[in-house]
PDB file of C-alpha atoms in Angstrom:
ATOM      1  CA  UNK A 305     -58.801 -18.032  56.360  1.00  0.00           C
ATOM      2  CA  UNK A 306     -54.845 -17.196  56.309  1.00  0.00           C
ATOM      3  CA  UNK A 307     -54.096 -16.106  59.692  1.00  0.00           C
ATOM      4  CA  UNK A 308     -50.303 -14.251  59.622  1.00  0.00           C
ATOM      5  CA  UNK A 309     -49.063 -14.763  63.462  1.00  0.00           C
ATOM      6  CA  UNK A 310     -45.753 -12.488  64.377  1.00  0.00           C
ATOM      7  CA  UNK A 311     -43.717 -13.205  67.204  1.00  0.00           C
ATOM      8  CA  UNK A 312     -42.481 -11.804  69.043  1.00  0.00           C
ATOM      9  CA  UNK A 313     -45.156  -9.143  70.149  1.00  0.00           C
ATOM     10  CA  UNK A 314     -42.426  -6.632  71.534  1.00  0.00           C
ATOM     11  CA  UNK A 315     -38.513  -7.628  70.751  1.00  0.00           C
ATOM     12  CA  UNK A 316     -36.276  -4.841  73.383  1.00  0.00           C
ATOM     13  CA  UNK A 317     -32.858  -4.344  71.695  1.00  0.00           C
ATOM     14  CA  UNK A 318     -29.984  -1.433  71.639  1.00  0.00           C
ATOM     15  CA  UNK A 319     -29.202   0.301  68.525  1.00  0.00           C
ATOM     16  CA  UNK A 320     -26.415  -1.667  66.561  1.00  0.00           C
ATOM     17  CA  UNK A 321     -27.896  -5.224  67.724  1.00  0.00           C
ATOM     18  CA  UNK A 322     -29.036  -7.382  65.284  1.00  0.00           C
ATOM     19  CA  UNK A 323     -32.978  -8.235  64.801  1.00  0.00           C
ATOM     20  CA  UNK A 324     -34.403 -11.005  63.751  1.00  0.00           C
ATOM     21  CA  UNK A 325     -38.408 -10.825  63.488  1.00  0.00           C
ATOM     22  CA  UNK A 326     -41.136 -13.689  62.312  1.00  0.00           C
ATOM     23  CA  UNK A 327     -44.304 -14.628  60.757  1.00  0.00           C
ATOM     24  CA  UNK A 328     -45.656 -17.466  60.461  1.00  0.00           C
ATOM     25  CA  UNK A 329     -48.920 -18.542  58.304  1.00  0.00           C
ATOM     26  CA  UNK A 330     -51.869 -20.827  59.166  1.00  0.00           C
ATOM     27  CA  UNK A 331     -51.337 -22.324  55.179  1.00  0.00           C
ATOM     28  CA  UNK A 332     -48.706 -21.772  52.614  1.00  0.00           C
ATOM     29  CA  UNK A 333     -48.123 -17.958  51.485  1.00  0.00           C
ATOM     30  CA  UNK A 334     -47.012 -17.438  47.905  1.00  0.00           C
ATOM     31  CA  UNK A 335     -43.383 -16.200  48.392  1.00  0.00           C
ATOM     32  CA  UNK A 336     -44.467 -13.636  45.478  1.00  0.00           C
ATOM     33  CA  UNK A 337     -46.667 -12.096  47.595  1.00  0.00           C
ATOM     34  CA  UNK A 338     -45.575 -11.569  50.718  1.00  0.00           C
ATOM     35  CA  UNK A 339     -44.536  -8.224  52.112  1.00  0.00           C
ATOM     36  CA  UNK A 340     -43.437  -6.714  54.981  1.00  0.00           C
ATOM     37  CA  UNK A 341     -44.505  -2.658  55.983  1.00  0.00           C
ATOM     38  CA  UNK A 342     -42.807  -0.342  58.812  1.00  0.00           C
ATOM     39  CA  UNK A 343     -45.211   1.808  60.945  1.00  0.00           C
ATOM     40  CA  UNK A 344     -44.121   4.544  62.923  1.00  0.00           C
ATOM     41  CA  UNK A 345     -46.851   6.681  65.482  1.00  0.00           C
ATOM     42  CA  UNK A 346     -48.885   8.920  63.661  1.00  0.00           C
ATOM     43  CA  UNK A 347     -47.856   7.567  60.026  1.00  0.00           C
ATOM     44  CA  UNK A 348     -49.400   5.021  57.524  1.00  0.00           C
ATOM     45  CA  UNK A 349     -47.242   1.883  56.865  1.00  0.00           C
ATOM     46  CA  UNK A 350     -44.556   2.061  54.727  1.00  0.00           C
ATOM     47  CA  UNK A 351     -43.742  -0.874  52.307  1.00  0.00           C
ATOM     48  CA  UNK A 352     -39.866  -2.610  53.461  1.00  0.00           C
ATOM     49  CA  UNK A 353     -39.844  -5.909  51.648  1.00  0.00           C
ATOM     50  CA  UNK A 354     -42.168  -7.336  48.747  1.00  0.00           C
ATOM     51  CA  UNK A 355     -41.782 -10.884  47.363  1.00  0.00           C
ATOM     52  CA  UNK A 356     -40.800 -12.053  50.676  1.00  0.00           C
ATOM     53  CA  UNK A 357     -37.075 -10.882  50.292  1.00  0.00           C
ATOM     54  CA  UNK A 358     -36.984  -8.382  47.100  1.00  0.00           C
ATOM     55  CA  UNK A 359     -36.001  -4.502  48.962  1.00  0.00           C
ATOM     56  CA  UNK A 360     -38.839  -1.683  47.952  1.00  0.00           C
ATOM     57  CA  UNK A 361     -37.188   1.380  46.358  1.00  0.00           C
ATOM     58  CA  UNK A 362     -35.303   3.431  49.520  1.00  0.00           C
ATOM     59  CA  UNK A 363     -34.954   0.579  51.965  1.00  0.00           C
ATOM     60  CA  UNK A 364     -31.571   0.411  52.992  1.00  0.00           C
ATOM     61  CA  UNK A 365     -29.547  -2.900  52.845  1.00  0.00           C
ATOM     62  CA  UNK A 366     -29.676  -3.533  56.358  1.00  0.00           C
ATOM     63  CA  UNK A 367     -33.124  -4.924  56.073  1.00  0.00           C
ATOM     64  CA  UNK A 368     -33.072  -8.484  54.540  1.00  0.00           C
ATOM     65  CA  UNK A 369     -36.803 -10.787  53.702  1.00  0.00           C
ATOM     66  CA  UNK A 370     -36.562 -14.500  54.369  1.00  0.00           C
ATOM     67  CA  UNK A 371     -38.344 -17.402  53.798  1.00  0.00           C
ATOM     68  CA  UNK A 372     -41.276 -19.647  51.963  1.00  0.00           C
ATOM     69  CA  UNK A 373     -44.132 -22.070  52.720  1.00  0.00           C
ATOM     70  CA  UNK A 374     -45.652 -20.755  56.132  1.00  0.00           C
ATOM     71  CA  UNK A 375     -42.390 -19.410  57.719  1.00  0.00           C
ATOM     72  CA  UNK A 376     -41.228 -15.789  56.477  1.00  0.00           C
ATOM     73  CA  UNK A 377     -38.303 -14.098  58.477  1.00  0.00           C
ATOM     74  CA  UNK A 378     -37.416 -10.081  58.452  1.00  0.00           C
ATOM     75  CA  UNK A 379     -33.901  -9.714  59.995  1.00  0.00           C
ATOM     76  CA  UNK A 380     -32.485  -5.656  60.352  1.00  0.00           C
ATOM     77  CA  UNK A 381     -28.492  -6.629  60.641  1.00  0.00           C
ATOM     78  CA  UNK A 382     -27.917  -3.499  62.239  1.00  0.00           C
ATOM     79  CA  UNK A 383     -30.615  -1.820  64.160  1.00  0.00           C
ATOM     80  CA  UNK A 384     -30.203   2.572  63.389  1.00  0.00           C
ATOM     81  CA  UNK A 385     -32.363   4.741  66.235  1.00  0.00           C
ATOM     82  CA  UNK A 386     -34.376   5.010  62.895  1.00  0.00           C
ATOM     83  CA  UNK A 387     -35.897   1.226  62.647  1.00  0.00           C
ATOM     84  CA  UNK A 388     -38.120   1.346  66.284  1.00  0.00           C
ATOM     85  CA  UNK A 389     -41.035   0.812  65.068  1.00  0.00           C
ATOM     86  CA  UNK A 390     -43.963  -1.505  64.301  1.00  0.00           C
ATOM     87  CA  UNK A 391     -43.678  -4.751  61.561  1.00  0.00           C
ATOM     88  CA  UNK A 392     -46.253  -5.993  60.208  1.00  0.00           C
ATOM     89  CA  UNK A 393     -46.398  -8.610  57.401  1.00  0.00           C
ATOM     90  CA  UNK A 394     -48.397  -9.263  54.608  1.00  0.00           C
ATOM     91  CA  UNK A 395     -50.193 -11.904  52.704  1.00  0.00           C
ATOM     92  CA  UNK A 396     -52.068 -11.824  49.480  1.00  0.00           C
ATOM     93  CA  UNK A 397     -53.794 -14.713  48.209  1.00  0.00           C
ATOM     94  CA  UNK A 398     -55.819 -16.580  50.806  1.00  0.00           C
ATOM     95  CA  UNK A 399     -59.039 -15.652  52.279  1.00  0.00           C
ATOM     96  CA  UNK A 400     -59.388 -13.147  53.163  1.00  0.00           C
ATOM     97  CA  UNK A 401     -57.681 -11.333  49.958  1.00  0.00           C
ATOM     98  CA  UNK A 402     -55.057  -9.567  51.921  1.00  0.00           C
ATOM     99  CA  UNK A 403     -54.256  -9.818  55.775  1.00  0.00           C
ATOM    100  CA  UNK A 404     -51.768  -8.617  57.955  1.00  0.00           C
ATOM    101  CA  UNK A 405     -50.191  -9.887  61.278  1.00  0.00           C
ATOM    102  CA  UNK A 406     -50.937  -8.423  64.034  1.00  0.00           C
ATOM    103  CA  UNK A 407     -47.270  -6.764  63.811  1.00  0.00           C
ATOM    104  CA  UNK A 408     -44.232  -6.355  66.037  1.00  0.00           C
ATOM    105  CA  UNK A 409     -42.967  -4.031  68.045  1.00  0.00           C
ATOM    106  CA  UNK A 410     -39.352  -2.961  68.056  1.00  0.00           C
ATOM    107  CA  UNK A 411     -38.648  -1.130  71.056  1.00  0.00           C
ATOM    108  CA  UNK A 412     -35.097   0.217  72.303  1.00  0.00           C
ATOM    109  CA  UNK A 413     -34.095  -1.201  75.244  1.00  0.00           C
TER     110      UNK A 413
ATOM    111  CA  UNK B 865     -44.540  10.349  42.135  1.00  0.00           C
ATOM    112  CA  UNK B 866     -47.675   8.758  43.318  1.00  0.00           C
ATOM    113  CA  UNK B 867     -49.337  10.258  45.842  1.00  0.00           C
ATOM    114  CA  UNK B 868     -52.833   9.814  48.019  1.00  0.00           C
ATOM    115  CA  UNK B 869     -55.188  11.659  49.879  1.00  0.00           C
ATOM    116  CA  UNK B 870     -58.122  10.314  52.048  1.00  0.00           C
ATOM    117  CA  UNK B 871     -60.371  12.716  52.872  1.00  0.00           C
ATOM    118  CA  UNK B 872     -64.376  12.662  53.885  1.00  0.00           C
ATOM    119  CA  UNK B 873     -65.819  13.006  57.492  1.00  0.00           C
ATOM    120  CA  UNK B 874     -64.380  12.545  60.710  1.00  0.00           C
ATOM    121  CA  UNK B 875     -67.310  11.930  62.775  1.00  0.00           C
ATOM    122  CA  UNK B 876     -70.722   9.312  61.905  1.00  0.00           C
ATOM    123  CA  UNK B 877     -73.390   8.469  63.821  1.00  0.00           C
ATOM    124  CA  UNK B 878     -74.245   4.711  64.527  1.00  0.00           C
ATOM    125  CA  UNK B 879     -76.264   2.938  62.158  1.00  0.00           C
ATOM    126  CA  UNK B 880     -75.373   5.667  59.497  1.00  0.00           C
ATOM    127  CA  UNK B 881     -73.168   5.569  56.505  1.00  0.00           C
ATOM    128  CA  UNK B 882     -69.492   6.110  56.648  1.00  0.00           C
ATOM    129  CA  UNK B 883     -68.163   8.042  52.751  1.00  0.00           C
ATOM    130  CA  UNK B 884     -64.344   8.264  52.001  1.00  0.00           C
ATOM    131  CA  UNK B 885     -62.576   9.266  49.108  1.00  0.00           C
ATOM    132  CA  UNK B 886     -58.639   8.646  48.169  1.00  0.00           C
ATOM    133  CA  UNK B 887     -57.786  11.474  45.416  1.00  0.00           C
ATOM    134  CA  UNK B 888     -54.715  10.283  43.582  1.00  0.00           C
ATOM    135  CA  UNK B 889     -52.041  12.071  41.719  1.00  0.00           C
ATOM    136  CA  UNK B 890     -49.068  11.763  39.537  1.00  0.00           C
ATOM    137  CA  UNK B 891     -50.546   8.670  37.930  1.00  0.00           C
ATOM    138  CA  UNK B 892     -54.081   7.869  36.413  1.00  0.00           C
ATOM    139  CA  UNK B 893     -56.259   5.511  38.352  1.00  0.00           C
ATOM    140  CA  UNK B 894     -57.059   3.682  34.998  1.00  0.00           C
ATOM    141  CA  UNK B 895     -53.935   3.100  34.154  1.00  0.00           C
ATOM    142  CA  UNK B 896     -51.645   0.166  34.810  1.00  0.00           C
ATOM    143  CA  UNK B 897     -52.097  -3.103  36.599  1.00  0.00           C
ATOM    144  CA  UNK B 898     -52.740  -1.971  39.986  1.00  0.00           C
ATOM    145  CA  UNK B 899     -55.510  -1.653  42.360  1.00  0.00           C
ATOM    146  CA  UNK B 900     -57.266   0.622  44.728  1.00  0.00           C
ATOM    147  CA  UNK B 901     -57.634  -0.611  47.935  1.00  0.00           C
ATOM    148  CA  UNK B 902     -58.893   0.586  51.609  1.00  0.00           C
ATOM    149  CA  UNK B 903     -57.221  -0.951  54.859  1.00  0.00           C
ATOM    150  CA  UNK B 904     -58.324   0.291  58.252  1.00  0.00           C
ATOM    151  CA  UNK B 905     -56.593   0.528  61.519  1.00  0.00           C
ATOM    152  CA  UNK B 906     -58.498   1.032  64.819  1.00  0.00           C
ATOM    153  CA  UNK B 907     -56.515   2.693  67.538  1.00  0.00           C
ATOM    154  CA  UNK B 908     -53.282   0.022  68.841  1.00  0.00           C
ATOM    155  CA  UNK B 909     -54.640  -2.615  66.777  1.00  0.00           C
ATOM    156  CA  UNK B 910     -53.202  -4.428  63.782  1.00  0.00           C
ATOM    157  CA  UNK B 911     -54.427  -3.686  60.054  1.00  0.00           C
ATOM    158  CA  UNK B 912     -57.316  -4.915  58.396  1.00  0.00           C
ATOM    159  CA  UNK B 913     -58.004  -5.286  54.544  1.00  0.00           C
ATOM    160  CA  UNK B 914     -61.532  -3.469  53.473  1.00  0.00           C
ATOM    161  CA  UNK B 915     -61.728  -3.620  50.026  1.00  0.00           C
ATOM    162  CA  UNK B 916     -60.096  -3.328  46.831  1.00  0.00           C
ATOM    163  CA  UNK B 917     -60.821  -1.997  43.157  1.00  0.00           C
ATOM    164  CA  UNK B 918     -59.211  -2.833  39.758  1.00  0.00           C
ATOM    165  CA  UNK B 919     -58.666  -0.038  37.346  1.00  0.00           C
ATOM    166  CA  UNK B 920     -61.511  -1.876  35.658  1.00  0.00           C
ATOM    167  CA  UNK B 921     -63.803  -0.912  38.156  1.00  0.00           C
ATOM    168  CA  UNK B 922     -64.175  -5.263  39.526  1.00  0.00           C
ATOM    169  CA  UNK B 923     -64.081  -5.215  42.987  1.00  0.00           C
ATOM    170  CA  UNK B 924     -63.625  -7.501  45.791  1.00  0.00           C
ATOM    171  CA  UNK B 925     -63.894  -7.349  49.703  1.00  0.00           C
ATOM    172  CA  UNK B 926     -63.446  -8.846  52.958  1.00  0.00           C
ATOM    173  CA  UNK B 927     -65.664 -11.312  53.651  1.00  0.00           C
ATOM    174  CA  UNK B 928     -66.070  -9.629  57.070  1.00  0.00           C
ATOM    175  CA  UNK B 929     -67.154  -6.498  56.118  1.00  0.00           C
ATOM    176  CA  UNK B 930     -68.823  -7.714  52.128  1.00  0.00           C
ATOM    177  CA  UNK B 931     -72.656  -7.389  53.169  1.00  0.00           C
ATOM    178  CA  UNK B 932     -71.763  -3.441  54.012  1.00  0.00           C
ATOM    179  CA  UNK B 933     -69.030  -2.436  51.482  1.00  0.00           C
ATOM    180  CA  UNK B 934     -69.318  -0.665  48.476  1.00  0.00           C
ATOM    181  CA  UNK B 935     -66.194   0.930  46.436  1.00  0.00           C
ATOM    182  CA  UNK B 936     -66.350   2.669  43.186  1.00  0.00           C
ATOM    183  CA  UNK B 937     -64.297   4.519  41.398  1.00  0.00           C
ATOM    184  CA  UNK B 938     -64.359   7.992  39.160  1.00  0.00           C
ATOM    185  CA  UNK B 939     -61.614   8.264  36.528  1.00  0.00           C
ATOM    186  CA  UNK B 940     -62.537  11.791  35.534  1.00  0.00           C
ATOM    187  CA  UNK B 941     -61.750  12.872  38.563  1.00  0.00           C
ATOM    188  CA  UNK B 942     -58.738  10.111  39.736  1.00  0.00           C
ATOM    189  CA  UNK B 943     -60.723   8.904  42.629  1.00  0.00           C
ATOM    190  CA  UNK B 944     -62.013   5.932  44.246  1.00  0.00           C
ATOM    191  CA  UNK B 945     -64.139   5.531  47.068  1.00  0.00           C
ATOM    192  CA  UNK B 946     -65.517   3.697  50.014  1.00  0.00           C
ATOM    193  CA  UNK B 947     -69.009   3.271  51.479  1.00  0.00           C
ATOM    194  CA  UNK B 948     -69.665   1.335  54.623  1.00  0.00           C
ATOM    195  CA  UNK B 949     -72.978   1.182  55.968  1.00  0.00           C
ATOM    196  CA  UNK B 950     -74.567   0.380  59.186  1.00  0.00           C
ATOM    197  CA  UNK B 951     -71.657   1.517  61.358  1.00  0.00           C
ATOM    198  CA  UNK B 952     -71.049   0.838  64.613  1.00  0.00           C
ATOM    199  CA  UNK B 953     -68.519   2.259  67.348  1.00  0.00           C
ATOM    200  CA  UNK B 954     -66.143  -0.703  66.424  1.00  0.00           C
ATOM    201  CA  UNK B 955     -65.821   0.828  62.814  1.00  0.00           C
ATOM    202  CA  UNK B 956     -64.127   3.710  64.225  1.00  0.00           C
ATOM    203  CA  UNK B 957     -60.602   3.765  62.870  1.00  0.00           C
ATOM    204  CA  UNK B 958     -57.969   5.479  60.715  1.00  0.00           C
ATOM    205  CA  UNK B 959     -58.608   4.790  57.602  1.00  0.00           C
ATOM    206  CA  UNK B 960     -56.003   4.683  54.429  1.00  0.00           C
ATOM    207  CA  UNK B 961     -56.028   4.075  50.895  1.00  0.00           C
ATOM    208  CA  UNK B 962     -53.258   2.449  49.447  1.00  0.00           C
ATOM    209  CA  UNK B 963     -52.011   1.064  45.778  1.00  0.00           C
ATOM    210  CA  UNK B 964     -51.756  -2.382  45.157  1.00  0.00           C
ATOM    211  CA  UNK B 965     -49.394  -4.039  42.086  1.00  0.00           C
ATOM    212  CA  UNK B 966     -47.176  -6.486  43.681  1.00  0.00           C
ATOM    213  CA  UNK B 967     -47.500  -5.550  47.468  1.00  0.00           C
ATOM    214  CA  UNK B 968     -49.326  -1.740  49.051  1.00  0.00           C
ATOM    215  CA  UNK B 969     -46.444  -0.138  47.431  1.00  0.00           C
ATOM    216  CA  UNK B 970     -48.117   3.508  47.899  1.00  0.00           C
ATOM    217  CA  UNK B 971     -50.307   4.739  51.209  1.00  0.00           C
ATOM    218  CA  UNK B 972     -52.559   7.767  51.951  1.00  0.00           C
ATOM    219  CA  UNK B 973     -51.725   9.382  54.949  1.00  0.00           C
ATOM    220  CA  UNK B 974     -54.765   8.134  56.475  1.00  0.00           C
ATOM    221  CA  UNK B 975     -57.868   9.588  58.160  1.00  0.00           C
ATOM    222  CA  UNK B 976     -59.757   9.165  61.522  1.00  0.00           C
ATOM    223  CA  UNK B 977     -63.453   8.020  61.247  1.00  0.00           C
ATOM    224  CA  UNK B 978     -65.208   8.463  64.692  1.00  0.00           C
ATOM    225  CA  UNK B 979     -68.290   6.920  65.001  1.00  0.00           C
ATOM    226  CA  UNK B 980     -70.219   8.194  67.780  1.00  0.00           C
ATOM    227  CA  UNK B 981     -73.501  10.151  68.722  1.00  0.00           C
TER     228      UNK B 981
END
């Protein structure tokens, strides 16, 4: 089983900081297929970062993907009142098919 | 644009049988190298992987959950669907359907399943 571990659970930080979020894999991920989704309350996930560092249509350049092997990296260079939220990564591949982290929490401070 | 709509009941008793659908538009379910998949989210908690379906119709599904999922999917009518039997309070969640090529690229807004007497 691929277990997806983010840390830290709850990162505080003031708009214009920089953020720097992980998660790191039990076994190797497939850089190809590693992704990383925004959640905000009340709304679905929406998809950020695919391949482990490619941008999904609309995600603004301020969001960067990182990483291979077991150790994947999402860094926001900028944080916008817009980006508190929940992270979560994203694995396909291992068993089971798909799994998540159990996600991040971005919280103004 | 691609868009998807969960929709089925909101409330199920235990030990009964929990039916979604995820009605897609502005692209045809059987076309394309994608898949249909269902991910559930129980209130605070993290995202979990149900199920997913090839425009093919092959499916595969958490290990978990395998012994009571079923998905299918119509293409006359651009839907594919979940079944989950034998629920229990702990199956009570939002529940989405998203599109799969190269990462969930497209989400449903999701729906609440309550499962309770």
């Amino acid at each position: 089983e691929v277990v997806l571990t983010q840390s830290p659970a709850t990162l505080s930080l003031s708009p214009g900081e920089r953020a720097t979020l992980s998660c790191r894999a039990s076994q190797s991920v497939s850089s190809s297929y590693l992704a990383w989704y925004q959640q905000k309350p009340g709304q679905a996930p929406r998809l950020l970062i695919y391949g482990a560092f490619t941008r999904a249509t609309g995600t603004p350049d301020r969001f960067s993907g990182s990483g291979s092997g077991t150790d994947f990296t999402l860094t926001i260079s900028r944080l916008e009142p817009e980006d508190f939220a929940v992270y979560y990564c994203q694995q396909f591949g291992g068993s089971p098919l798909y799994s998540f982290g159990q996600g991040t929490k971005l919280e103004i401070k | 644009q691609v868009q998807l709509q969960e929709s089925g009941p909101g409330l199920v008793k235990p030990s009964q049988t929990l039916s979604l659908t995820c009605s897609v538009s502005g692209d045809s379910i059987s076309s394309g190298n994608y898949y249909g998949s269902w991910i559930r989210q129980p209130a605070g908690k993290e995202l979990e992987w149900i199920g997913r379906i090839s425009t093919s119709g092959s499916t595969n599904y958490n290990p978990s959950l395998k012994s009571r999922v079923i998905m299918s999917a119509d293409t006359s009518k651009n839907q594919f669907s979940l079944t989950l039997s034998a629920v229990t309070a702990a199956d009570t969640a939002v529940y989405y359907c998203a599109r799969w090529r190269r990462s969930f690229e497209d989400w449903g807004r999701g729906t609440l399943v309550t499962v309770s007497s």
